Coordinates of C-alpha atoms in Angstrom, one line a residue:
X94 CA 108.8 135.8 117.8
X95 CA 110.6 133.1 116.0
X96 CA 114.5 133.9 115.9
X97 CA 116.3 133.7 113.1
X98 CA 117.6 130.3 113.8
X99 CA 114.7 129.1 114.0
X100 CA 113.8 130.0 110.6
X101 CA 117.1 128.4 109.3
X102 CA 116.9 125.1 111.5
X103 CA 113.1 124.9 110.1
X104 CA 114.4 125.3 106.4
X105 CA 117.1 122.7 107.1
X106 CA 115.2 120.1 108.1
X107 CA 112.6 120.7 105.3
X108 CA 115.7 120.4 102.8
X109 CA 117.1 117.3 105.0
X110 CA 113.4 115.4 104.7
X111 CA 113.5 116.1 101.1
X112 CA 116.9 114.7 100.5
X113 CA 116.5 112.0 102.6
X114 CA 113.6 110.8 100.4
X115 CA 115.7 111.4 97.4
X116 CA 118.6 109.2 99.0
X117 CA 116.0 106.2 99.6
X118 CA 114.4 106.4 96.5
X119 CA 117.6 106.0 94.7
X120 CA 118.2 102.9 96.5
X121 CA 114.9 101.4 96.7
X122 CA 113.4 102.9 93.1
X123 CA 111.5 99.5 91.3
X124 CA 108.4 101.1 89.8
X125 CA 107.0 103.6 87.3
X126 CA 108.0 107.1 88.5
X127 CA 111.1 106.2 90.6
X128 CA 113.9 108.3 88.6
X129 CA 111.4 111.4 88.6
X130 CA 110.6 111.1 92.1
X131 CA 114.4 111.2 93.0
X132 CA 114.9 114.1 90.9
X133 CA 111.8 115.9 92.2
X134 CA 113.3 115.3 96.3
X135 CA 116.8 116.0 95.2
X136 CA 115.5 119.4 93.2
X137 CA 112.9 120.3 96.4
X138 CA 115.7 119.9 98.8
X139 CA 118.2 122.3 96.6
X140 CA 115.5 124.9 96.4
X141 CA 115.2 124.9 99.9
X142 CA 118.5 124.8 100.6
X143 CA 118.9 128.0 98.6
X144 CA 116.5 129.6 100.6
X145 CA 118.4 129.1 103.2
X146 CA 121.4 130.5 101.3
X147 CA 119.6 133.5 100.8
X148 CA 118.4 134.2 104.0
X149 CA 122.0 134.2 105.7
X150 CA 124.3 135.8 103.1
X151 CA 124.4 139.5 103.2
X152 CA 121.5 141.5 102.1
X153 CA 122.7 142.4 98.6
X154 CA 123.0 139.0 97.2
X155 CA 119.2 138.3 98.3
X156 CA 117.7 139.6 95.3
X157 CA 120.0 137.2 93.3
X158 CA 119.2 134.4 95.1
X159 CA 115.6 135.0 94.7
X160 CA 115.9 135.4 91.0
X161 CA 117.6 131.8 91.3
X162 CA 114.5 130.6 92.8
X163 CA 112.6 131.6 90.4
X164 CA 114.6 129.9 87.9
X165 CA 115.0 126.6 89.9
X166 CA 111.4 126.4 90.1
X167 CA 110.7 126.2 87.0
X168 CA 113.0 122.7 87.0
X169 CA 111.1 121.5 89.9
X170 CA 107.8 122.1 88.3
X171 CA 109.4 119.5 84.9
X172 CA 110.1 116.8 87.6
X173 CA 106.5 117.0 89.5
X174 CA 105.0 117.1 85.9
X175 CA 107.1 114.1 84.9
X176 CA 106.7 112.1 88.3
X177 CA 102.8 112.7 88.1
X178 CA 102.8 111.3 84.5
X179 CA 104.5 108.2 85.1
X180 CA 103.5 107.6 88.6
X181 CA 99.8 107.2 87.2
X182 CA 100.4 105.7 83.6
X183 CA 98.4 108.1 82.0
X184 CA 100.9 109.5 79.7
X185 CA 104.5 109.7 79.4
X186 CA 107.3 112.2 78.7
X187 CA 109.7 111.0 76.0
X188 CA 112.9 112.6 75.8
X189 CA 112.4 114.7 73.3
X190 CA 109.1 116.1 75.6
X191 CA 111.3 116.2 78.5
X192 CA 113.7 118.6 76.2
X193 CA 111.0 120.7 74.9
X194 CA 109.7 121.6 78.5
X195 CA 113.2 122.1 80.0
X196 CA 114.1 124.4 76.8
X197 CA 112.1 127.1 78.7
X198 CA 114.3 126.9 81.9
X199 CA 117.1 126.6 79.7
X200 CA 116.0 129.8 77.8
X201 CA 115.4 131.4 81.1
X202 CA 118.8 130.9 82.7
X203 CA 120.7 133.4 80.8
X204 CA 117.9 136.2 80.7
X205 CA 116.8 135.9 84.3
X206 CA 120.9 136.2 84.8
X207 CA 121.5 139.0 82.2
X208 CA 118.0 140.6 82.7
X209 CA 118.2 142.6 79.7
X210 CA 116.0 145.7 80.0
X211 CA 114.4 144.6 83.0
X212 CA 112.6 142.1 80.8
X213 CA 112.8 139.2 83.6
X214 CA 113.0 141.6 86.8
X215 CA 111.5 145.3 86.4
X216 CA 112.7 146.0 90.3
X217 CA 114.1 144.4 93.6
X218 CA 114.4 145.4 97.5
X219 CA 116.1 143.8 99.5
X220 CA 116.0 144.4 103.4
X221 CA 116.7 142.5 106.6
X222 CA 114.0 141.4 108.6
X223 CA 114.8 139.3 111.8
X224 CA 118.1 139.3 111.0
X225 CA 117.5 137.6 107.6
X226 CA 118.0 139.0 104.4
X227 CA 114.7 139.4 102.4
X228 CA 114.2 140.5 98.5
X229 CA 110.7 141.2 96.9
X230 CA 110.9 141.2 93.4
X231 CA 108.7 143.3 90.6
X232 CA 108.4 141.1 87.8
X233 CA 108.8 141.9 84.1
X234 CA 107.1 140.1 81.3
X235 CA 109.5 137.1 81.5
X236 CA 109.7 137.0 85.1
X237 CA 105.6 136.5 84.8
X238 CA 105.9 133.8 81.9
X239 CA 108.0 132.1 84.3
X240 CA 105.6 131.8 87.1
X241 CA 102.9 131.2 84.7
X242 CA 105.0 127.8 83.2
X243 CA 105.5 126.7 87.2
X244 CA 102.2 127.1 88.2
X245 CA 100.7 125.5 84.6
X246 CA 103.0 122.6 85.1
X247 CA 102.3 122.0 88.7
X248 CA 98.4 122.6 88.6
X249 CA 98.7 120.3 85.6
X250 CA 100.2 117.6 87.7
X251 CA 97.7 118.0 90.5
X252 CA 94.5 117.8 88.1
X253 CA 95.9 114.4 86.7
X254 CA 96.4 113.1 90.0
X255 CA 93.0 114.5 91.3
X256 CA 91.5 113.0 88.1
X257 CA 93.2 109.7 88.7
X258 CA 92.3 109.2 92.4
X259 CA 88.5 109.9 91.5
X260 CA 88.6 107.7 88.4
X261 CA 90.7 104.7 88.9
X262 CA 89.9 103.5 92.5
X263 CA 93.5 101.9 92.5
X264 CA 96.0 102.6 95.0
X265 CA 93.8 105.5 96.9
X266 CA 95.5 105.7 100.1
X267 CA 98.7 105.9 98.2
X268 CA 97.2 108.7 95.6
X269 CA 95.3 110.8 98.5
X270 CA 98.3 110.9 100.5
X271 CA 100.2 112.6 97.2
X272 CA 97.3 114.7 96.6
X273 CA 97.6 116.1 100.2
X274 CA 101.3 116.9 100.0
X275 CA 101.1 118.4 96.7
X276 CA 98.3 120.5 97.4
X277 CA 100.4 121.9 100.8
X278 CA 103.0 122.5 98.8
X279 CA 101.5 124.2 95.5
X280 CA 98.8 126.0 97.4
X281 CA 101.5 127.8 99.7
X282 CA 103.4 128.8 96.6
X283 CA 100.9 129.7 94.6
X284 CA 99.4 132.3 97.3
X285 CA 103.2 133.4 97.6
X286 CA 103.4 134.1 94.0
X287 CA 100.1 136.0 93.7
X288 CA 101.1 138.1 96.7
X289 CA 98.4 136.9 98.9
X290 CA 100.9 135.8 101.4
X291 CA 103.8 137.7 102.7
X292 CA 107.1 136.7 103.9
X293 CA 107.5 136.1 107.3
X294 CA 110.4 137.0 106.8
X295 CA 111.5 134.6 104.5
X296 CA 109.8 132.5 101.8
X297 CA 107.3 130.4 103.6
X298 CA 106.8 127.7 100.9
X299 CA 109.5 125.4 102.1
X300 CA 107.6 125.6 105.3
X301 CA 104.6 123.9 103.8
X302 CA 107.4 121.1 103.0
X303 CA 106.9 119.4 106.4
X304 CA 103.1 118.6 105.5
X305 CA 104.4 117.4 101.9
X306 CA 107.1 115.2 103.8
X307 CA 104.8 113.7 106.1
X308 CA 102.0 112.9 103.2
X309 CA 104.9 111.6 101.0
X310 CA 106.5 109.5 103.8
X311 CA 103.2 107.8 104.2
X312 CA 102.7 107.3 100.6
X313 CA 106.4 106.0 100.7
X314 CA 106.4 103.7 103.7
X315 CA 102.7 102.8 104.5
X316 CA 101.7 102.6 100.8
X317 CA 105.0 101.4 99.2
X318 CA 105.0 104.2 96.9
X319 CA 108.2 102.8 95.1
X320 CA 106.9 99.2 94.8
X321 CA 103.4 99.7 93.6
X322 CA 102.8 102.3 91.4
X323 CA 99.2 102.5 89.4
X324 CA 101.3 103.0 86.3
X325 CA 102.8 99.5 86.7
X326 CA 99.2 98.0 86.8
X327 CA 97.8 100.4 83.9
X328 CA 100.5 99.7 81.9
X329 CA 100.3 95.8 82.5
X330 CA 96.4 95.8 81.6
X331 CA 97.4 97.7 78.2
X332 CA 99.8 95.3 77.3
X333 CA 98.0 92.2 78.4
X334 CA 95.1 93.6 76.4
X335 CA 96.9 94.3 73.4
X336 CA 98.7 90.8 73.3
X337 CA 95.4 88.6 73.6
X338 CA 94.4 86.5 71.0
X339 CA 91.0 87.2 71.2
X340 CA 89.4 90.5 70.3
X341 CA 88.2 92.7 73.0
X342 CA 85.7 95.8 72.4
X343 CA 85.1 97.9 75.5
X344 CA 81.7 99.9 75.5
X345 CA 80.6 103.0 77.5
X346 CA 76.9 103.0 79.0
X347 CA 75.4 104.3 75.4
X348 CA 77.2 101.2 73.5
X349 CA 79.6 103.4 72.0
X350 CA 83.3 102.4 71.6
X351 CA 85.5 103.2 74.0
X352 CA 88.5 100.7 72.8
X353 CA 89.1 98.1 71.0
X354 CA 92.4 95.7 71.2
X355 CA 94.6 94.7 67.9
X356 CA 92.4 91.3 67.9
X357 CA 89.2 93.1 67.7
X358 CA 90.4 95.3 64.7
X359 CA 91.4 92.4 62.8
X360 CA 87.9 90.8 63.6
X361 CA 85.9 93.9 62.7
X362 CA 88.6 95.5 60.2
X363 CA 88.6 98.8 61.7
X364 CA 91.3 100.5 63.9
X365 CA 91.1 101.5 67.1
X366 CA 91.3 105.6 67.1
X367 CA 88.9 105.5 64.3
X368 CA 86.1 103.8 66.0
X369 CA 86.1 105.5 69.6
X370 CA 82.7 107.1 70.4
X371 CA 81.4 105.4 67.6
X372 CA 78.1 103.1 68.5
X373 CA 79.1 99.4 68.3
X374 CA 76.2 98.6 65.6
X375 CA 77.7 101.2 63.1
X376 CA 80.9 99.1 63.5
X377 CA 80.2 95.3 63.7
X378 CA 77.1 95.2 61.4
X379 CA 73.8 93.9 61.2
X380 CA 75.1 90.2 61.5
X381 CA 76.5 90.8 65.2
X382 CA 73.9 89.4 67.5
X383 CA 72.1 91.8 69.8
X384 CA 74.0 92.6 73.3
X385 CA 70.8 91.6 75.0
X386 CA 71.3 87.7 73.6
X387 CA 75.0 87.3 74.6
X388 CA 76.8 85.1 74.6
X389 CA 76.0 84.3 71.2
X390 CA 77.8 83.3 67.9
X391 CA 77.5 84.8 64.4
X392 CA 79.1 84.1 60.9
X393 CA 80.9 86.9 59.4
X394 CA 80.8 87.8 55.8
X395 CA 84.1 85.7 55.0
X396 CA 82.7 82.5 56.6
X397 CA 84.8 82.9 60.2
X398 CA 82.5 82.0 63.0
X399 CA 83.0 84.4 66.0
X400 CA 81.8 83.5 69.5
X401 CA 80.8 86.5 71.6
X402 CA 80.3 87.0 75.8
X403 CA 79.6 89.7 77.5
X404 CA 80.9 91.2 81.2
X405 CA 79.7 94.2 82.8
X406 CA 81.7 96.9 83.8
X407 CA 80.9 99.1 87.0
X408 CA 82.0 102.0 88.9
X409 CA 83.6 101.8 92.4
X410 CA 80.4 101.9 93.9
X411 CA 79.1 99.1 91.7
X412 CA 76.9 101.0 89.3
X413 CA 77.2 99.6 85.7
X414 CA 79.0 102.2 83.5
X415 CA 79.9 100.3 80.5
X416 CA 80.7 96.6 79.4
X417 CA 83.3 94.6 77.6
X418 CA 82.6 92.3 74.8
X419 CA 85.2 89.3 74.2
X420 CA 85.4 88.3 70.5
X421 CA 86.7 84.7 69.7
X422 CA 87.3 83.4 66.6
X423 CA 86.4 79.7 66.6
X424 CA 86.1 79.3 62.7
X425 CA 89.3 76.8 63.1
X426 CA 88.0 75.0 66.5
X427 CA 84.3 74.5 64.5
X428 CA 86.0 73.1 61.5
X429 CA 88.0 70.7 64.0
X430 CA 84.5 70.0 65.7
X431 CA 82.7 69.2 62.4
X432 CA 85.5 67.2 61.2
X433 CA 85.8 65.0 64.6
X434 CA 82.1 64.4 64.4
X435 CA 82.1 63.5 60.7
X436 CA 84.7 60.7 61.8
X437 CA 83.2 59.8 64.9
X438 CA 80.1 59.0 62.8
X439 CA 82.0 56.9 60.3
X440 CA 83.8 55.2 63.0
X441 CA 80.6 54.4 65.1
X442 CA 78.1 53.5 62.1
X443 CA 79.7 53.2 58.5
X444 CA 82.9 51.5 59.7
X445 CA 81.2 49.3 62.2
X446 CA 78.5 48.0 60.2
X447 CA 81.1 46.9 57.4
X448 CA 83.3 45.0 59.7
X449 CA 80.1 43.2 61.0
X450 CA 79.8 42.3 57.2
X451 CA 83.5 41.2 57.3
X452 CA 83.1 39.2 60.4
X453 CA 79.9 37.5 59.4
X454 CA 81.4 36.6 55.9
X455 CA 84.3 35.1 57.5
X456 CA 82.3 32.9 59.6
X457 CA 80.2 31.9 56.4
X458 CA 83.4 31.4 54.7
X459 CA 84.8 29.2 57.4
X460 CA 81.6 27.1 57.4
X461 CA 81.2 26.6 53.8
X462 CA 84.3 26.4 52.2
X463 CA 85.9 23.0 53.2
X464 CA 89.8 23.8 51.9
X465 CA 89.9 27.2 54.0
X466 CA 92.0 26.8 57.1
X467 CA 91.7 28.2 60.6
X468 CA 94.8 30.1 60.2
X469 CA 93.6 31.9 57.5
X470 CA 90.3 32.8 58.7
X471 CA 91.3 33.5 62.3
X472 CA 93.4 36.5 61.4
X473 CA 90.5 38.3 59.8
X474 CA 87.8 37.6 62.1
X475 CA 90.6 38.8 65.4
X476 CA 91.1 42.3 63.2
X477 CA 87.7 42.8 62.6
X478 CA 87.0 42.0 66.4
X479 CA 89.8 44.3 67.5
X480 CA 88.4 47.1 65.0
X481 CA 84.8 46.8 66.4
X482 CA 86.3 46.7 69.9
X483 CA 88.2 50.3 69.3
X484 CA 84.8 51.4 67.6
X485 CA 83.0 50.6 71.0
X486 CA 85.6 52.4 72.7
X487 CA 85.4 55.5 71.2
X488 CA 81.7 55.7 71.5
X489 CA 82.4 55.8 75.2
X490 CA 85.2 57.7 74.7
X491 CA 82.7 60.3 73.0
X492 CA 80.2 60.0 75.9
X493 CA 82.9 61.2 78.5
X494 CA 83.8 64.0 76.5
X495 CA 83.3 67.7 78.3
X496 CA 80.4 69.2 78.0
X497 CA 78.3 65.9 79.5
X498 CA 77.0 66.4 82.6
X499 CA 78.2 63.7 85.1
X500 CA 75.2 61.6 87.0
X501 CA 77.0 60.0 90.4
X502 CA 75.0 57.4 92.0
X503 CA 75.5 55.7 95.4
X504 CA 77.1 52.5 94.5
X505 CA 78.8 49.2 96.0
X506 CA 82.0 48.8 94.4
X507 CA 82.2 45.0 95.3
X508 CA 78.8 44.3 93.3
X509 CA 80.1 46.8 90.4
X510 CA 83.6 44.9 90.4
X511 CA 82.1 41.3 91.1
X512 CA 80.6 41.9 87.9
X513 CA 83.6 43.1 86.3
X514 CA 85.5 40.4 87.4
X515 CA 83.1 37.8 86.2
X516 CA 82.8 39.4 82.6
X517 CA 86.8 39.7 82.5
X518 CA 87.2 35.6 83.6
X519 CA 84.4 34.6 80.9
X520 CA 86.4 37.0 77.8
X521 CA 89.8 35.3 79.3
X522 CA 89.3 31.8 80.1
X523 CA 92.9 31.1 80.7
X524 CA 93.8 34.0 83.2
X525 CA 93.2 33.8 87.0
X526 CA 91.6 36.8 88.0
X527 CA 90.6 37.4 91.6
X528 CA 88.8 40.1 93.9
X529 CA 89.9 41.1 97.4
X530 CA 87.8 43.9 99.1
X531 CA 88.9 45.5 102.7
X532 CA 86.5 47.8 104.5
X533 CA 83.5 49.8 103.2
X534 CA 82.9 50.1 99.4
X535 CA 80.4 52.5 99.4
X536 CA 81.0 55.5 97.1
X537 CA 78.9 58.2 94.8
X538 CA 80.4 57.5 91.5
X539 CA 79.2 56.8 87.9
X540 CA 79.2 52.7 87.9
X541 CA 79.4 52.6 84.1
X542 CA 82.2 54.5 83.7
X543 CA 84.1 52.9 86.6
X544 CA 83.0 49.7 84.7
X545 CA 84.9 50.9 81.6
X546 CA 88.1 51.7 83.2
X547 CA 88.3 48.6 85.2
X548 CA 87.3 46.4 82.5
X549 CA 90.5 48.2 80.2
X550 CA 93.0 47.9 83.1
X551 CA 92.1 44.2 83.6
X552 CA 92.4 43.6 79.8
X553 CA 96.0 45.5 79.6
X554 CA 97.1 43.5 83.0
X555 CA 96.2 40.2 81.2
X556 CA 97.6 41.3 77.7
X557 CA 100.9 42.8 78.7
X558 CA 101.3 41.3 82.5
X559 CA 100.7 37.7 82.3
X560 CA 97.7 34.8 83.4
X561 CA 97.3 36.0 87.0
X562 CA 95.5 39.3 87.7
X563 CA 94.6 40.7 91.1
X564 CA 92.2 43.0 91.8
X565 CA 92.0 44.7 95.3
X566 CA 89.5 47.4 96.9
X567 CA 90.8 49.1 100.2
X568 CA 88.6 52.0 102.1
X569 CA 91.3 54.8 102.6
X570 CA 88.8 57.2 104.5
X571 CA 88.1 59.9 101.7
X572 CA 88.7 57.7 99.0
X573 CA 88.2 54.0 97.8
X574 CA 91.6 52.5 96.4
X575 CA 91.3 49.8 93.6
X576 CA 94.2 48.3 92.7
X577 CA 95.1 46.3 89.5
X578 CA 98.1 43.8 90.0
X579 CA 99.8 41.3 87.8
X580 CA 103.2 39.7 87.6
X581 CA 104.6 40.8 84.7
X582 CA 106.0 44.1 82.7
X583 CA 102.5 45.6 83.0
X584 CA 101.4 48.6 80.5
X585 CA 104.3 49.6 77.8
X586 CA 106.3 52.6 78.5
X587 CA 105.5 54.1 75.4
X588 CA 101.7 53.9 76.0
X589 CA 102.2 55.4 79.5
X590 CA 104.1 58.1 78.1
X591 CA 102.2 59.1 75.3
X592 CA 99.3 59.6 77.5
X593 CA 100.9 60.8 80.6
X594 CA 102.2 63.9 77.7
X595 CA 98.8 64.2 76.5
X596 CA 100.0 64.0 72.9
X597 CA 100.7 61.3 70.5
X598 CA 103.4 61.6 67.7
X599 CA 105.2 59.2 65.0
X600 CA 107.2 58.0 67.7
X601 CA 105.6 58.1 70.6
X602 CA 102.1 56.8 70.5
X603 CA 99.7 54.0 72.4
X604 CA 99.1 50.8 70.9
X605 CA 95.3 51.5 71.0
X606 CA 92.7 54.2 72.3
X607 CA 92.1 52.0 75.7
X608 CA 94.3 53.9 77.7
X609 CA 92.9 57.1 76.8
X610 CA 89.7 55.8 77.9
X611 CA 91.0 54.9 81.3
X612 CA 92.3 58.5 81.5
X613 CA 89.6 60.3 80.6
X614 CA 87.3 58.4 82.5
X615 CA 89.2 58.7 85.7
X616 CA 88.8 62.4 85.2
X617 CA 85.1 61.7 84.9
X618 CA 85.5 60.0 88.3
X619 CA 87.4 63.0 90.1
X620 CA 89.7 60.3 90.6
X621 CA 93.5 59.6 90.6
X622 CA 95.5 57.1 88.5
X623 CA 99.0 56.0 89.5
X624 CA 101.4 52.9 87.9
X625 CA 103.7 51.5 90.0
X626 CA 106.3 49.1 88.2
X627 CA 108.7 46.8 89.9
X628 CA 110.8 43.9 87.7
X629 CA 110.3 41.7 90.9
X630 CA 106.7 42.4 92.0
X631 CA 105.3 43.0 88.6
X632 CA 103.1 46.1 87.9
X633 CA 100.2 47.7 89.9
X634 CA 97.6 50.1 88.8
X635 CA 95.8 52.1 91.3
X636 CA 92.8 54.1 90.7
X637 CA 91.8 56.2 93.8
X638 CA 88.1 56.9 93.4
X639 CA 86.5 59.8 95.9
X640 CA 84.4 57.9 98.4
X641 CA 82.0 61.3 98.2
X642 CA 82.3 63.6 95.3
X643 CA 83.4 66.8 96.6
X644 CA 80.3 69.7 96.5
X645 CA 81.6 72.4 94.0
X646 CA 84.9 70.7 93.3
X647 CA 86.7 72.6 90.6
X648 CA 88.5 70.7 87.9
X649 CA 92.1 71.8 87.6
X650 CA 94.5 70.5 85.0
X651 CA 95.8 67.3 84.7
X652 CA 99.0 66.7 87.0
X653 CA 101.7 64.6 86.5
X654 CA 103.7 63.4 89.2
X655 CA 107.1 61.1 88.9
X656 CA 108.0 59.5 92.4
X657 CA 111.2 58.1 90.7
X658 CA 112.5 56.4 87.3
X659 CA 109.7 53.4 87.8
X660 CA 106.9 55.2 89.6
X661 CA 104.7 57.3 87.7
X662 CA 101.2 59.0 88.4
X663 CA 98.5 60.6 86.6
X664 CA 95.7 62.7 88.2
X665 CA 93.6 65.7 88.8
X666 CA 94.0 68.2 91.7
X667 CA 90.5 69.4 92.8
X668 CA 89.8 72.8 94.8
X669 CA 86.9 73.6 96.8

């Protein structure tokens, strides 16, 4: 037989544990449901302490304390439901809803306190058992309504938690711990309320609290209950979906709409709530591609172009339960692409052909008209050649565009660069251009692209740096380093900045397209490109080419690195 002080000590321990959780949560709350959890633990501690007070006070107070426990239980139930809804993110209790739920406990307080005509408690029997005061109440209509209110909210929260555990697959250990703790407490309270479990000698519900405390403690400390809540993930996903510029349609296994985001509402001219449960084809129309044909594009009735792709949705066991459709409005992109194609064709063919005519006519004019001086003819021919060179570079840039497959081969850099240097000497007869190779110069690369890049860099060195250009090749292990060094100011700062920032403006732009060809060619080669400027030693441009293209290399964004005010590097990082 357990002595009276044993019951009291056990109850005080339960109250202390719940109170400690409330204090800890108040100091560490960061996630959704934190405030509700604090309120729940504090109320649970207060409820247990009230059980202790009723047990140790004289027996004449036992019935009053038991009635107070009934009322406090209705407040605890509100806190429980609020915590579960906030924790799972499956619903919210706005201030108006909280006020509505608390209206019943508020109305119950005077009814239970005064008990007019036995409407709350018809009869109460108080006695002493094992030295502790015990009260048994015979409920009236309002008393039963209070019990129904309490267990309705407790069971509702338990059902929401169980549904979240079974359906989401997120933070399952945390949720399971909460389920075990809540079930122990709610189950015991339900058995007491139904009269199945008699008092021994006090209300046994608090004795389930240690199980609840252990389970909640595991959720709190092992699964970071207050720092990792499913609601944050659920609400975050919902916000991200709503903020996407692309339309997203979520379908179930029967290809019926489960949800669409605001961008998809604009694409299909409908509202999310209106189309839930509606077959996709009834919403998107006949022009929409068949799901089996995705990814695909189609045109809407208002001449918009939409790219559609599909991703499967599976449950925790990998079974397909639906799919998501990503609908991207590419009308503007498509229009830009068409305009670029027209401009490229004009530049490659029409303008090039006309410039060839201009150059040819200038040559004829120089031969046939005696009084036309070289001073008049040279600018015409030079401008024509410059524009023809730009047209050639634009053709090469188009070949480097994303979407064209690389075609690397084993190449001897020494042989490739000897041909490039020899051509540069012919094009620049007054320049002193030399080549030095140290170490192994065998690489797996695209020789044509490499030639274009080095030719452009040597041309820039001659134009901006002076007549002495040194081309060096050095083996650096996993990369081969190609250095083009001149003794002048090198590439203008304005040209470098425009390419480094990736945009051109009216105030900051390159003087041509050559440096863009260099940048995109280096990207194509998986190479890095850096500029080193020194007033005393001139300018060096260093191209670092992989000695072997990494298998499965993953391109990332262009990285800009500044070592100091004079050294600038542009390149790309690759992740295996």
